[in-house]
Coordinates of C-alpha atoms and ligand atoms in Angstrom, one line a residue:
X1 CA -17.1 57.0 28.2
X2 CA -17.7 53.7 29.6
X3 CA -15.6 51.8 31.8
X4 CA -13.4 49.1 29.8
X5 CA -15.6 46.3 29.6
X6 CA -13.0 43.5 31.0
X7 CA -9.4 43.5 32.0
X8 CA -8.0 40.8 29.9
X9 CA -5.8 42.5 27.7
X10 CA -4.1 39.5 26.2
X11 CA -4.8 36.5 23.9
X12 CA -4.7 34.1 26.4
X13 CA -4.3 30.1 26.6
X14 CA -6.1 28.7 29.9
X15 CA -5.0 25.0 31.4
X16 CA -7.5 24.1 33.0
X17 CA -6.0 20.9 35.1
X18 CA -8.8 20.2 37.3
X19 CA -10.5 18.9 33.9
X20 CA -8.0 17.6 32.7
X21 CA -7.7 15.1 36.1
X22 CA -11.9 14.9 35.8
X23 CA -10.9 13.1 32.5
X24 CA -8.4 11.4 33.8
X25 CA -10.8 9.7 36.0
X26 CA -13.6 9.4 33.7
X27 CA -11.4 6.9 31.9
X28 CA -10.5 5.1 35.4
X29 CA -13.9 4.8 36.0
X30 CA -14.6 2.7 32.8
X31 CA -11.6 0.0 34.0
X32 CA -12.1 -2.9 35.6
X33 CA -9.5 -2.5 37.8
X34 CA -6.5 -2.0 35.0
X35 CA -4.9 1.4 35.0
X36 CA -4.2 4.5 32.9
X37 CA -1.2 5.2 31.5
X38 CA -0.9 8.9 30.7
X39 CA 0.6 10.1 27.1
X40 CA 2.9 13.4 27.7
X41 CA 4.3 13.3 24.2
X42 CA 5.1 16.5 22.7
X43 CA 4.8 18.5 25.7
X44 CA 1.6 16.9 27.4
X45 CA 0.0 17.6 23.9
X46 CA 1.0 20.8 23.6
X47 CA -0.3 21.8 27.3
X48 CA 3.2 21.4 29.1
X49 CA 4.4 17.9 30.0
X50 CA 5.0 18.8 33.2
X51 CA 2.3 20.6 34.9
X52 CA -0.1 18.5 33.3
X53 CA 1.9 15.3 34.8
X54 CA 2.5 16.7 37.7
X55 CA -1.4 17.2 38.4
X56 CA -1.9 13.5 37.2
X57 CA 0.2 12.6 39.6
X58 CA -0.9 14.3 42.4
X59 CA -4.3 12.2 41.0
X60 CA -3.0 8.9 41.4
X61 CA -1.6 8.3 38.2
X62 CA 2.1 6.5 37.7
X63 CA 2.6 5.3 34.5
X64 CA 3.5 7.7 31.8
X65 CA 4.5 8.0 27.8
X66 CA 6.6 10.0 26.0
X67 CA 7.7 9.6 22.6
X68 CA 11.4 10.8 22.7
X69 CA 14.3 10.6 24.5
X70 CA 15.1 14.3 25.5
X71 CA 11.0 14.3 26.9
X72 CA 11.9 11.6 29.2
X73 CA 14.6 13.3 30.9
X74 CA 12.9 16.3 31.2
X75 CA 10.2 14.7 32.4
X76 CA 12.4 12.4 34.8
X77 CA 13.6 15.4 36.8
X78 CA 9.8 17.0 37.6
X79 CA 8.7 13.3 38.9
X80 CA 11.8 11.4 40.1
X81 CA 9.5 8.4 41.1
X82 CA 7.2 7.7 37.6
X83 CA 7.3 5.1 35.3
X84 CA 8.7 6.7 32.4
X85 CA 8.3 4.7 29.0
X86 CA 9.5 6.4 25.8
X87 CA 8.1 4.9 22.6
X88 CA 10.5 5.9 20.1
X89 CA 12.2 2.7 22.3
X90 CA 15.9 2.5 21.8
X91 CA 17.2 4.8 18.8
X92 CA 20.5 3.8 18.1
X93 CA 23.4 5.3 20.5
X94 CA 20.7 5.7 23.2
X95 CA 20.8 3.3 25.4
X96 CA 23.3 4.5 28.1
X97 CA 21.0 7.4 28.3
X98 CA 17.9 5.8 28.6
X99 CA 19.3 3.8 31.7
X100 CA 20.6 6.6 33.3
X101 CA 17.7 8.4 33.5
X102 CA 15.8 5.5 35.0
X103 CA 13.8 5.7 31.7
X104 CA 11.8 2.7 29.5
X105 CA 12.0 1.8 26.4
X106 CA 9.4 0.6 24.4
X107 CA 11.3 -1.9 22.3
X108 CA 10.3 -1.8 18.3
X109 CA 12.5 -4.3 16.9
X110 CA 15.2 -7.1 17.5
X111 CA 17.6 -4.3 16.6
X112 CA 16.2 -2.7 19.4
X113 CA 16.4 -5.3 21.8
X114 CA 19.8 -6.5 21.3
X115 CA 20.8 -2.4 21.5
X116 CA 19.0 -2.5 25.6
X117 CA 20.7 -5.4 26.5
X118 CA 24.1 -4.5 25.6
X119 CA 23.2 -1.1 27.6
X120 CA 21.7 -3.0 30.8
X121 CA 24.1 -5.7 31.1
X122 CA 26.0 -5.9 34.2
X123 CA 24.5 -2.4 35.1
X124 CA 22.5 -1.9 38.6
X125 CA 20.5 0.3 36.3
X126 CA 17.1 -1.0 35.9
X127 CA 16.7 -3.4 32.9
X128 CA 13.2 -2.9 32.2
X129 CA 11.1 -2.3 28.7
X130 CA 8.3 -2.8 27.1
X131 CA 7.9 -4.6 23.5
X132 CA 5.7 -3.2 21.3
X133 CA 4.1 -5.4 18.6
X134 CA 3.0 -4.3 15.4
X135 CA -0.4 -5.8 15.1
X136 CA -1.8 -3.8 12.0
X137 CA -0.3 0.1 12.1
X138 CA 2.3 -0.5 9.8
X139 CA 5.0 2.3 11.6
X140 CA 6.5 1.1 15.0
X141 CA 6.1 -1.7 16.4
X142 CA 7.7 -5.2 16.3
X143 CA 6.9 -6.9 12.6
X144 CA 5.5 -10.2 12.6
X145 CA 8.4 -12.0 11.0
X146 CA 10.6 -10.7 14.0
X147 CA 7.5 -11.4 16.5
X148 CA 8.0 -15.0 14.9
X149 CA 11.6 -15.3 15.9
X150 CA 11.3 -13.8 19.6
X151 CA 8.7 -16.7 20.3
X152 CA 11.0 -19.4 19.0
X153 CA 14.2 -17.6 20.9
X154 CA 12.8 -16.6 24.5
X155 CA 16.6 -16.3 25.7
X156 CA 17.1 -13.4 23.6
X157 CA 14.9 -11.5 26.4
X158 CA 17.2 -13.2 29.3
X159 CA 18.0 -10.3 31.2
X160 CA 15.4 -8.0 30.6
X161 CA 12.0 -7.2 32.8
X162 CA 9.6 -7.0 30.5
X163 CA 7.4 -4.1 31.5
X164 CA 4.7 -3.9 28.9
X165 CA 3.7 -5.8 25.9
X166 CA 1.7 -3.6 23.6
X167 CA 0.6 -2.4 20.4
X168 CA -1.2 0.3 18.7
X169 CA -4.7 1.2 17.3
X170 CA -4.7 2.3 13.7
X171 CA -8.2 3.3 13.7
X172 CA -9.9 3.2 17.0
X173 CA -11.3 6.5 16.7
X174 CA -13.7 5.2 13.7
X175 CA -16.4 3.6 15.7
X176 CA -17.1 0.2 13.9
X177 CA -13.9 0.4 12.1
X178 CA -12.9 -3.8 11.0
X179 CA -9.6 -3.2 11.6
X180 CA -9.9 -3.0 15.4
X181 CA -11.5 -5.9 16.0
X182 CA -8.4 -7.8 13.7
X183 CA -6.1 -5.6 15.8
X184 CA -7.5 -7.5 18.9
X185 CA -7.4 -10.9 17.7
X186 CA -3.7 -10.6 16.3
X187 CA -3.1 -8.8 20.1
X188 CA -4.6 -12.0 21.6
X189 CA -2.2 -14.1 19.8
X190 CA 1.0 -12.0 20.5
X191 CA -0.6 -11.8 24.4
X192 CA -0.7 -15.7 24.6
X193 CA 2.9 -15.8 23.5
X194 CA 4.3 -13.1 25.9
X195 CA 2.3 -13.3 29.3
X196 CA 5.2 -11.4 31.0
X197 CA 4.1 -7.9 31.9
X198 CA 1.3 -5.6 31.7
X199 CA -0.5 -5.9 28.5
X200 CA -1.5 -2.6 26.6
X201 CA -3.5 -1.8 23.3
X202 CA -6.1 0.9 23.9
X203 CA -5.6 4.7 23.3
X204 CA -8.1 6.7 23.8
X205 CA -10.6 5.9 21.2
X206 CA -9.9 1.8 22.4
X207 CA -10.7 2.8 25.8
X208 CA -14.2 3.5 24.7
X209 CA -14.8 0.4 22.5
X210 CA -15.5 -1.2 25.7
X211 CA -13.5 -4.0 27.8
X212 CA -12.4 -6.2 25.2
X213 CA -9.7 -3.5 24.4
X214 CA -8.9 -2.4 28.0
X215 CA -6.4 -5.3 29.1
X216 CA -3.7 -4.0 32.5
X217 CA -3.2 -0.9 31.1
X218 CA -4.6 2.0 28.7
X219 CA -2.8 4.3 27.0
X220 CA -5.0 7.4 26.6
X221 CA -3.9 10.8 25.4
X222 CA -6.1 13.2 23.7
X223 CA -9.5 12.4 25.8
X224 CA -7.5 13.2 29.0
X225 CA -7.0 16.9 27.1
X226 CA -10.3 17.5 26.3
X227 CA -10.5 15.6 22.5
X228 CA -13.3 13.5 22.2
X229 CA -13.1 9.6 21.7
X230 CA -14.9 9.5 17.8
X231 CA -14.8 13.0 16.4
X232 CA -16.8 14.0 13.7
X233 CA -19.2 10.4 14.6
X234 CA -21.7 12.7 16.0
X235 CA -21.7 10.4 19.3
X236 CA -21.3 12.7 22.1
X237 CA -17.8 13.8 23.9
X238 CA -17.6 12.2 27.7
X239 CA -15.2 14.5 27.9
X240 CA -14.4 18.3 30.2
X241 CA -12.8 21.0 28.3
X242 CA -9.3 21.7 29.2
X243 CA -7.9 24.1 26.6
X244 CA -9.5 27.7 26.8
X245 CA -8.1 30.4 24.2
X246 CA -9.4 33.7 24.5
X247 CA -8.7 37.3 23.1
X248 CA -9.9 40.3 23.4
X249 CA -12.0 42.5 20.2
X250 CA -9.5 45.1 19.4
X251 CA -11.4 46.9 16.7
X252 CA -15.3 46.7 15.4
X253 CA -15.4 48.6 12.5
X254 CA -18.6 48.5 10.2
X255 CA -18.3 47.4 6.6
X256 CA -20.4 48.7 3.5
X257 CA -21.9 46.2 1.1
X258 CA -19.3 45.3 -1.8
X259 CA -16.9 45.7 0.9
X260 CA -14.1 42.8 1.1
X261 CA -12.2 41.6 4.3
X262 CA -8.8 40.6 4.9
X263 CA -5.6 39.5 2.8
X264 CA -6.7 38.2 -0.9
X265 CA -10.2 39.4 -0.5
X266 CA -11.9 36.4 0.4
X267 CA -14.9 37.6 1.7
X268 CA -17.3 40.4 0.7
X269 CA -19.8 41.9 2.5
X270 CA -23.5 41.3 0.9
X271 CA -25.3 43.6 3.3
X272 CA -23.7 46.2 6.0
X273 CA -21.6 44.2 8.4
X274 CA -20.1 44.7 11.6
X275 CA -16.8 42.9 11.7
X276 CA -14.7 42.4 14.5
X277 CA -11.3 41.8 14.5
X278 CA -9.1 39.7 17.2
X279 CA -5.8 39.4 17.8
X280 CA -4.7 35.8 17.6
X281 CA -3.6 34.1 13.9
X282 CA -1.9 31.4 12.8
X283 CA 1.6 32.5 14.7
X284 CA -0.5 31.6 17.9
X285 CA -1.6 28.1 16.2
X286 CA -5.3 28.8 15.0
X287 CA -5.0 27.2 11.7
X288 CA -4.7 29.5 8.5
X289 CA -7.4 27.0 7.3
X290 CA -10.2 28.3 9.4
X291 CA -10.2 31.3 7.1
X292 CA -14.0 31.7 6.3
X293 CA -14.8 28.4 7.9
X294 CA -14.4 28.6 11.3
X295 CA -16.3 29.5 14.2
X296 CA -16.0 32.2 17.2
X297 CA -18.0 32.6 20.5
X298 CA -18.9 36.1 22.0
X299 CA -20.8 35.7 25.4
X300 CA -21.5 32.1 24.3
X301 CA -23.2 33.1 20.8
X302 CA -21.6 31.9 17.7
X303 CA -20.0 34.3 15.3
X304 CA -18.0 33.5 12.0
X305 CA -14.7 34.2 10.8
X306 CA -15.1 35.9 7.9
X307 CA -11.6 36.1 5.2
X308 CA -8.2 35.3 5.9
X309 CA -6.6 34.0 9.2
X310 CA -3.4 36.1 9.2
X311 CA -0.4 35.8 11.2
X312 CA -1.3 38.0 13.9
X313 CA -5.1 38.9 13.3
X314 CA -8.8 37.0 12.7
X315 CA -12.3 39.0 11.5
X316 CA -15.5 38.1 13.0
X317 CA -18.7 39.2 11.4
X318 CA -20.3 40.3 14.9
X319 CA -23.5 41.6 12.7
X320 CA -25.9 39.5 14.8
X321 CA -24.5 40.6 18.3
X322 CA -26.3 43.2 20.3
X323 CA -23.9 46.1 20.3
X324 CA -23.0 45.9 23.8
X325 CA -21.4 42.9 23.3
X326 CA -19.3 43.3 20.3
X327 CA -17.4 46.2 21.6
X328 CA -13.3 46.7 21.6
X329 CA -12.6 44.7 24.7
X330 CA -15.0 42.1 24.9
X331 CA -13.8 38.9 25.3
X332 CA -13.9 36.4 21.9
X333 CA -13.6 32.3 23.0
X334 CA -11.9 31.1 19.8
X335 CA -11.4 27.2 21.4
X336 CA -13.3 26.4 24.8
X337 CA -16.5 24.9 26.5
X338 CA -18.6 27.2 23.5
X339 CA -15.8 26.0 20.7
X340 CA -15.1 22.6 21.6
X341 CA -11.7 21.6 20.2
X342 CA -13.1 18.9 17.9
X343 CA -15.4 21.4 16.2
X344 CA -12.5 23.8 15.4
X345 CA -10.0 21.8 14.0
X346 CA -13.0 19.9 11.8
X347 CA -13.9 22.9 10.5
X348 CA -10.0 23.8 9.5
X349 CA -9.3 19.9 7.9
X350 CA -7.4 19.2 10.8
X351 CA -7.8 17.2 13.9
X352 CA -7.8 18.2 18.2
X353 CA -4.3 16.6 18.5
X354 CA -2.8 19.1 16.0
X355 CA -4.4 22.0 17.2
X356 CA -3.3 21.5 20.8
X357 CA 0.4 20.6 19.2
X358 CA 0.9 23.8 17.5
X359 CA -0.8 26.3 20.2
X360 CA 1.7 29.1 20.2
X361 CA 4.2 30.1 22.4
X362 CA 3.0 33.7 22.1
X363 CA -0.3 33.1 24.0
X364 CA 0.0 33.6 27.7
X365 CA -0.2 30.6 29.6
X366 CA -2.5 30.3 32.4
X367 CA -2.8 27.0 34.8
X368 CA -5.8 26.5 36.8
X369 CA -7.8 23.9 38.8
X370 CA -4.7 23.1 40.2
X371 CA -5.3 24.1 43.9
X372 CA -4.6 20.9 46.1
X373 CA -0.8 20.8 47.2
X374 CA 1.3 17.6 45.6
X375 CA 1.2 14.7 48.2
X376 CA 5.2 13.8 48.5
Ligands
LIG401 C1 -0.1 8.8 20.9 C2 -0.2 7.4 21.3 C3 -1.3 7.0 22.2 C4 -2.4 7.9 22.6 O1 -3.3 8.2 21.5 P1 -4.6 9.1 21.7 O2 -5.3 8.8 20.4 O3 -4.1 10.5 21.8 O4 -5.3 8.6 22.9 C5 -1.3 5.7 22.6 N1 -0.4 4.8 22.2 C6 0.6 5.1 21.4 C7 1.6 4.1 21.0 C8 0.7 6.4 20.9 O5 1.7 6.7 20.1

C-alpha cells in the first residue's frame, strides 16, 4: 500500500486574511483620499468579526459596521479604540447601551433620534451618530417626509455630533442599473442639506461605479471577503480569494450504468462512473441547491456534483480524473481560488454573501496570512 496521499483529515474552512487586507487595499487604492469603512455584520460575513477586524486594523483601517447591537459590544471589547457604527441605529430601549459601549448609531428615523438624545443628554458619553437617509431602498433609512422635517428643524439635532450622513445602494451590483444614478442625485440633495460629517453611499458594488459614488467614506463588505463587485455580469472579479473550503475523498466507488446516486435518485449513471464522495453537506453550509448543479475542483480540474447534497455528504463524478488523483484522501476544493465564491452560490440560486453567512460551525477554522504582530 501506498502512503496516505495527504494529511488533512478534516473538512476544513481556511481565512485567508492576508487577502482579505490585499482587498482591503485594492478598494483604498481606487479613493481619492476618502476612506474605507469595513462591514463586520454577522460575524465579519460569516469569517469571524473579530479576527477579520483585528487584521484590518492592524492594516490601517478604523471605521467599522455592524448591524446589531450585541455585535458592537462584542466587537468593542477586541478593538477598544474603533469607530464602531451599528446600523440597526437605536432599537428602542437601546440607547444606554449603545453609549456605554462607546458605540454609534446610525440613526433611521426621528423616533430614532429623539430615542439618542434622551440617552446622551447630560452624559460624558460620547454623543455621536450617523443619519442614515433613505434615498431609494425602501427598508432603513430616514423617509423623505421625515428628511423634510429634519431640514426645516435643525435644533432637533442640538446636541448630537453627527458622524456620518449616509444611505444605501439598492442595486449597485447591477452595472448600469437607473436606479443608482437616481440614488446619487437624491444623495446630493440630502448632502447639500446636512454638510455635517462624513458622507457615505457606496458598498461595494458603488465603490466600483467609479468616484461619483465614493464621497469621505465607503462602506464595502463582501469585496473585502473575496465577492466580486457585479456577479454573474461577466466583468471580471478585482478581487483575492479569502474563503477556502476543503475536504478530503472519503470513498471512490465505481458505479454501473442504470445506476442512481444519492437520496431521491436524482442522478443516474449513463455510462460506468467513478463517483466520489466528500464529506461536507448542507450542515457545513454548501447549499442543498447545488445538488446536481454545482461544481467541485480536484488538483484544480473541475468535477461535478452529481445527486443530492445531503446533510453530511456530497458525490462527485471523478470519471474524468486520472486515477491517482481521485483516490480516498485526496483533497476536493469545494469553494476557493479554483471555485470562486460567486460561481458556487450562482450555480445553487444563491448569492457570495449567503454562502459565507451560513458556513458551518462544524468546519474547522483555519486563519492565515495573518503573520505581522498588531501595532498597539
Ligand atoms: C451590508 C451593507 C453594506 C455592505 O454591502 P456589500 O454589498 O456587502 O458591500 C453597506 N452599507 C450598508 C448600509 C449595508 O447594510
Amino acid at each position: 500500500m501506498s502512503a496516505p496521499p495527504t494529511v488533512q483529515a478534516r473538512p476544513r474552512a481556511t481565512i485567508d486574511l492576508a487577502a482579505l487586507v490585499g482587498n482591503y487595499r485594492i478598494i483604498l487604492d481606487r479613493l481619492a483620499g476618502g476612506a474605507v469603512a469595513a462591514m463586520v455584520k454577522a460575524d465579519g460575513y460569516g469569517l469571524g468579526a473579530i479576527p477579520v477586524a483585528d487584521a484590518l486594523w492592524a492594516a490601517g483601517c478604523r471605521r467599522f459596521f455592524v448591524a446589531r447591537l450585541d455585535e458592537g459590544i462584542a466587537l468593542r471589547a477586541a478593538l477598544p479604540e474603533a469607530e464602531i457604527n451599528v446600523l440597526d441605529g437605536v432599537v428602542p430601549g437601546t440607547g444606554p447601551e449603545l453609549a456605554a459601549n462607546d458605540l454609534v448609531p446610525i440613526i433611521n428615523s426621528i423616533a430614532q433620534l429623539d430615542e439618542w438624545r434622551t440617552a446622551v443628554a447630560g452624559s460624558a458619553r460620547s454623543t455621536a451618530a450617523g443619519l442614515h437617509f433613505d434615498s431609494g431602498m425602501g427598508r432603513l433609512g430616514i423617509p423623505a417626509d421625515e428628511t423634510d422635517w429634519l431640514a426645516d428643524h435643525p435644533d432637533a439635532l442640538g446636541g448630537i455630533e453627527i458622524r456620518h450622513v449616509m444611505s444605501h445602494l439598492a442595486s449597485a451590483d447591477v452595472p448600469g442599473s437607473p436606479q443608482s444614478a437616481v440614488q446619487l442625485e437624491r444623495f446630493l440633495a440630502i448632502r447639500d442639506r446636512f454638510p455635517a460629517g462624513a458622507a457615505s453611499l457606496a458598498n461595494s458594488a458603488g465603490v466600483f461605479l467609479g468616484p461619483a459614488y465614493h464621497f469621505d467614506l465607503v462602506r464595502p463588505g463582501i469585496s473585502l471577503y473575496g465577492g466580486a463587485p457585479f456577479p454573474g455580469s461577466g466583468r471580471p472579479n478585482p478581487m483575492q480569494s479569502v474563503l477556502t473550503v476543503e475536504a478530503p475523498i472519503i470513498q471512490v466507488r465505481t458505479a454501473a450504468a442504470g445506476e442512481t446516486i444519492g437520496y431521491g435518485a436524482t442522478h443516474r449513471v449513463t455510462s460506468p462512473a467513478r463517483i466520489a464522495t466528500v464529506p461536507v453537506g448542507y450542515a457545513d453550509g454548501f447549499l442543498r441547491s447545488s445538488s446536481n448543479v454545482g461544481l467541485a475542483a480536484v488538483a484544480g480540474r473541475p468535477v461535478p456534483i452529481v445527486g443530492r447534497v445531503s446533510m453530511d455528504l456530497i458525490t462527485l463524478d471523478v470519471t474524468e480524473l486520472d486515477d491517482g488523483l481521485a483516490q480516498p484522501g485526496a483533497i476536493v476544493e469545494l469553494i476557493g481560488p479554483n471555485c470562486p465564491i460567486d460561481e458556487v452560490a450562482g450555480r445553487a440560486g444563491s448569492i457570495a454573501n449567503e454562502l459565507l453567512t451560513i458556513l458551518g460551525r462544524r468546519l474547522e477554522r483555519r486563519y492565515v496570512g495573518r503573520d505581522r504582530p498588531r501595532p498597539d
